[in-house]
Coordinates of C-alpha atoms in Angstrom, one line a residue:
M25 CA 20.3 19.1 18.6
S26 CA 22.7 16.7 19.8
H27 CA 23.1 13.3 18.2
D28 CA 21.1 11.2 20.9
D29 CA 18.5 13.4 20.8
A30 CA 17.8 12.6 17.0
D31 CA 18.0 8.7 18.1
R32 CA 15.5 9.3 20.6
R33 CA 13.0 11.2 18.1
V34 CA 13.7 8.6 15.9
D35 CA 12.8 5.8 18.3
E36 CA 9.4 7.3 19.5
G37 CA 8.9 8.0 15.4
A38 CA 9.2 4.1 15.1
R39 CA 7.1 3.2 18.0
R40 CA 4.5 5.5 17.0
N41 CA 4.5 3.7 13.6
A42 CA 4.3 0.5 14.9
K43 CA 1.5 1.5 17.8
L44 CA -0.2 3.0 14.5
R45 CA 0.1 -0.2 12.5
R46 CA -0.8 -2.7 15.4
R47 CA -4.2 -0.2 15.7
I48 CA -5.0 -0.8 12.0
D49 CA -4.4 -4.4 12.2
D50 CA -6.8 -4.7 14.9
V51 CA -9.5 -3.1 13.2
F52 CA -8.7 -4.5 9.7
G53 CA -6.5 -7.5 10.1
D54 CA -3.3 -8.3 9.3
D55 CA -4.2 -10.6 6.3
L56 CA -3.4 -7.5 3.8
P57 CA -0.4 -7.5 2.3
E58 CA 2.1 -4.5 2.7
S59 CA 1.4 -3.4 -1.3
T60 CA -0.8 -4.6 -3.9
S61 CA -0.5 -5.7 -7.5
D62 CA -2.0 -2.1 -8.4
D63 CA 1.4 -1.1 -6.7
R64 CA 3.8 -3.0 -8.4
D65 CA 5.0 -2.2 -11.9
E66 CA 3.1 -5.8 -13.4
D67 CA 1.6 -5.7 -17.1
H68 CA -1.8 -6.6 -17.2
K69 CA -2.5 -9.9 -19.4
G70 CA -5.2 -12.2 -19.2
D71 CA -9.0 -12.0 -19.5
S72 CA -9.8 -9.1 -17.8
Q73 CA -7.7 -6.7 -19.8
E74 CA -9.4 -8.6 -23.3
W75 CA -13.0 -8.2 -21.3
Y76 CA -12.1 -4.6 -20.5
R77 CA -11.3 -3.8 -24.1
A78 CA -14.5 -5.5 -25.4
Q79 CA -16.6 -3.7 -23.1
R80 CA -15.2 -0.2 -23.7
P81 CA -17.6 2.1 -25.6
P82 CA -16.4 3.2 -29.1
H83 CA -16.8 6.9 -28.1
Y84 CA -13.8 6.0 -25.6
E85 CA -11.3 4.9 -28.8

């Protein structure tokens, strides 16, 4: 395989990925971020975590 063949395959893969991304955006819209807070390494702080701890049944302790 030559260097040109490898470059061509990379270009074809990038085009396929872009086409797939456009199809997904057509169906779901492109308003969604690439990553969500679940994907990022952020500590859970605030009322939601406190509420969760208060609602946990005792047998989960």
